[in-house]
XYZ file of C-alpha atoms in Angstrom:
231
model
C -58.079 39.720 -57.582
C -60.774 38.543 -55.331
C -59.485 35.023 -56.231
C -56.272 36.198 -55.663
C -56.861 36.718 -52.146
C -58.072 33.525 -51.059
C -54.887 31.778 -52.495
C -52.413 34.038 -50.982
C -54.143 33.471 -47.738
C -54.635 29.438 -48.139
C -50.682 30.052 -49.251
C -49.963 31.891 -45.948
C -51.886 29.500 -43.698
C -49.684 26.832 -44.953
C -46.744 28.126 -44.672
C -47.641 29.449 -40.878
C -48.455 25.736 -40.183
C -45.538 24.516 -41.695
C -43.147 26.659 -39.393
C -45.544 26.023 -36.656
C -44.780 21.798 -37.039
C -41.455 22.394 -38.079
C -40.542 24.375 -34.584
C -42.975 21.683 -32.617
C -40.793 18.876 -34.294
C -37.130 20.865 -33.519
C -38.432 21.663 -30.081
C -39.156 17.710 -29.776
C -35.705 16.563 -30.999
C -34.071 19.096 -28.596
C -35.756 17.407 -25.809
C -34.656 14.007 -26.908
C -30.609 15.169 -27.243
C -30.687 16.846 -24.121
C -28.626 15.029 -21.368
C -30.652 12.335 -19.684
C -31.128 13.537 -15.730
C -29.103 10.583 -13.952
C -29.480 10.655 -9.815
C -26.675 12.166 -7.975
C -24.314 9.968 -6.256
C -24.627 9.609 -2.493
C -22.826 7.666 0.191
C -24.514 4.530 1.868
C -23.063 3.026 4.958
C -21.063 0.192 4.513
C -19.869 -0.631 8.071
C -20.895 0.780 11.297
C -20.254 -0.566 15.345
C -22.651 0.175 17.720
C -21.190 0.802 21.375
C -24.753 0.961 22.739
C -26.196 3.852 25.503
C -23.918 2.944 28.543
C -22.413 6.569 29.511
C -19.477 4.522 31.021
C -19.059 2.637 27.755
C -20.229 4.273 25.065
C -19.455 5.960 22.086
C -17.521 8.992 21.996
C -18.126 12.255 19.998
C -14.773 14.050 20.183
C -12.896 14.168 17.067
C -12.445 12.418 13.782
C -12.109 8.369 13.583
C -8.589 8.440 11.396
C -7.465 6.728 8.850
C -4.103 5.724 7.685
C -1.515 2.999 7.398
C -0.988 2.887 11.292
C 1.401 -0.857 11.118
C 3.310 0.441 7.963
C 2.198 -2.303 5.742
C 1.123 -0.676 3.090
C -2.612 -0.354 3.480
C -4.686 1.754 5.508
C -6.627 1.067 8.773
C -9.646 2.702 10.330
C -9.360 3.630 14.356
C -12.129 3.640 16.412
C -12.864 4.115 19.747
C -15.085 4.614 22.618
C -15.432 5.197 26.491
C -14.082 1.542 27.401
C -10.163 2.178 27.443
C -10.014 0.805 23.891
C -8.381 2.272 20.748
C -9.774 -0.425 17.654
C -7.564 -1.316 15.023
C -10.012 -2.201 12.164
C -8.848 -3.476 8.661
C -10.855 -4.140 5.937
C -11.978 -8.041 4.945
C -11.811 -8.377 1.201
C -13.288 -11.471 1.208
C -15.943 -10.897 4.095
C -16.189 -7.409 2.255
C -16.230 -5.757 5.869
C -14.089 -4.389 8.835
C -12.739 -6.748 11.076
C -10.964 -5.845 14.642
C -6.842 -6.846 14.052
C -5.539 -5.087 17.170
C -6.901 -3.050 20.470
C -4.411 -0.461 21.679
C -5.141 0.783 25.376
C -3.785 3.652 28.210
C -0.956 3.547 29.903
C -1.040 1.508 33.134
C -4.079 -0.434 31.944
C -6.231 -1.753 33.737
C -5.410 0.218 36.810
C -6.395 3.066 35.111
C -9.127 4.104 33.227
C -9.822 6.749 30.626
C -10.847 7.071 26.880
C -9.130 8.310 23.946
C -10.403 12.091 23.509
C -8.721 12.165 20.507
C -6.218 9.912 17.889
C -4.263 10.510 15.084
C -1.846 8.385 12.769
C 1.442 10.002 11.560
C 5.224 10.081 11.815
C 5.458 11.521 15.249
C 8.983 10.065 15.405
C 10.132 11.553 11.879
C 11.959 8.438 11.162
C 9.588 7.884 8.112
C 7.323 5.233 9.583
C 4.007 6.226 11.089
C 2.724 5.810 14.501
C -0.448 6.047 16.568
C -1.014 8.778 19.094
C -3.840 9.059 21.544
C -4.971 12.072 23.811
C -4.320 9.827 27.219
C -1.392 10.908 28.965
C -0.041 12.292 25.429
C 1.122 8.818 24.391
C 2.553 7.386 21.137
C 2.464 3.883 20.331
C 4.338 2.019 17.318
C 3.556 -1.148 15.716
C 6.174 -4.089 15.648
C 6.048 -7.879 16.437
C 2.489 -7.895 16.171
C 1.701 -5.458 18.584
C 1.269 -1.727 19.182
C 4.153 -0.763 22.071
C 3.875 2.434 23.901
C 7.049 4.247 23.177
C 6.514 7.580 24.422
C 4.210 9.518 26.702
C 4.187 12.990 28.451
C 1.518 13.404 31.408
C 2.216 17.441 31.620
C -1.694 18.095 30.297
C -3.452 15.255 32.995
C -0.636 16.249 35.889
C -1.659 19.741 35.727
C -5.645 19.167 35.897
C -5.837 19.921 32.232
C -7.834 18.208 29.387
C -7.265 17.335 25.840
C -10.082 16.527 23.293
C -8.220 15.803 20.156
C -4.621 15.575 18.462
C -3.298 16.069 15.374
C 0.535 14.987 13.755
C 2.177 17.667 11.581
C 4.678 20.289 11.282
C 3.335 22.868 12.847
C 6.734 25.063 12.823
C 7.205 24.566 9.155
C 10.921 22.974 9.975
C 10.461 19.676 7.854
C 9.918 17.845 11.226
C 6.505 16.634 12.780
C 5.406 17.245 15.862
C 2.000 16.184 17.810
C -0.513 18.945 18.413
C -3.343 18.320 21.263
C -6.092 20.657 21.667
C -7.620 21.162 25.079
C -7.433 23.391 28.082
C -8.080 23.823 31.639
C -9.913 20.927 33.173
C -12.393 21.403 36.186
C -9.739 23.289 38.001
C -9.866 27.097 36.936
C -6.462 27.775 37.612
C -4.476 24.835 35.871
C -1.694 26.107 33.744
C -2.430 23.919 30.536
C -3.161 26.096 27.222
C -6.111 25.355 24.627
C -3.028 24.093 22.105
C -0.175 22.362 23.467
C 2.673 20.980 20.874
C 4.958 18.114 21.913
C 8.190 16.970 19.805
C 10.033 13.671 19.999
C 13.609 14.325 20.514
C 15.187 10.519 20.157
C 14.219 9.477 23.691
C 10.848 11.129 24.937
C 8.196 13.351 23.956
C 9.195 17.070 25.059
C 6.566 19.757 25.823
C 7.950 22.308 22.844
C 5.004 25.120 22.589
C 1.912 26.332 23.437
C -0.777 28.706 22.729
C -3.436 30.222 25.347
C -5.821 32.782 24.703
C -5.125 35.991 27.012
C -8.520 36.899 27.397
C -10.397 33.700 28.518
C -9.708 30.507 30.250
C -10.983 28.663 27.162
C -11.097 24.767 26.078
C -10.445 23.982 22.242
C -12.050 20.758 21.215
C -10.420 20.277 17.807
C -7.847 22.184 16.009
C -6.429 22.379 12.296
C -3.226 22.442 10.415
C -2.395 23.237 6.968
C -1.535 26.510 4.758
C -4.838 28.626 5.464
């Protein structure tokens, strides 16, 4: 009986030890099968343009820089602008792997009138199946034809009534299947300006017609950016 007890203890120690070794091996194997920790993907700066720090011609910080097929060639362009009275149309150069300026758009009556594009957009304003470029300066619309962006329409209502416009977008805001040009902004320095925070224009075949607006009755506010979609 005395010999049996040490034997049982030895067997128990061997079993416990083997369980511990097996458990350790299994843990190590489990770690090896765990998915490798890959670094998270990120964005790198592919290209940039430096506008400098001149307050008269520096960069603008209102609204997005739109991307879309502004010249209807089946390829997207990038629109950028500063405070130098110019919307630059940038196109990707596959050979050089960088963006290059291919066209420039200026406000109406340039260079006699100097103003910056608070906002700009690419879309089918005229509802003819082709894209146009819209800009907030004088609520202008441009169409690309014969290697140039031509001014085809404008409506100076906002500027003529001491208002301002910070951004614009193109879309079907009244769900009638036709696009409108929506401008956000409001009264300028003149507090008695009738300009609303949201002003909607529609192309009637000849010119841009103001068809709707939204104005907060409680405040004389100013909207810098607006959105359109199925919220």
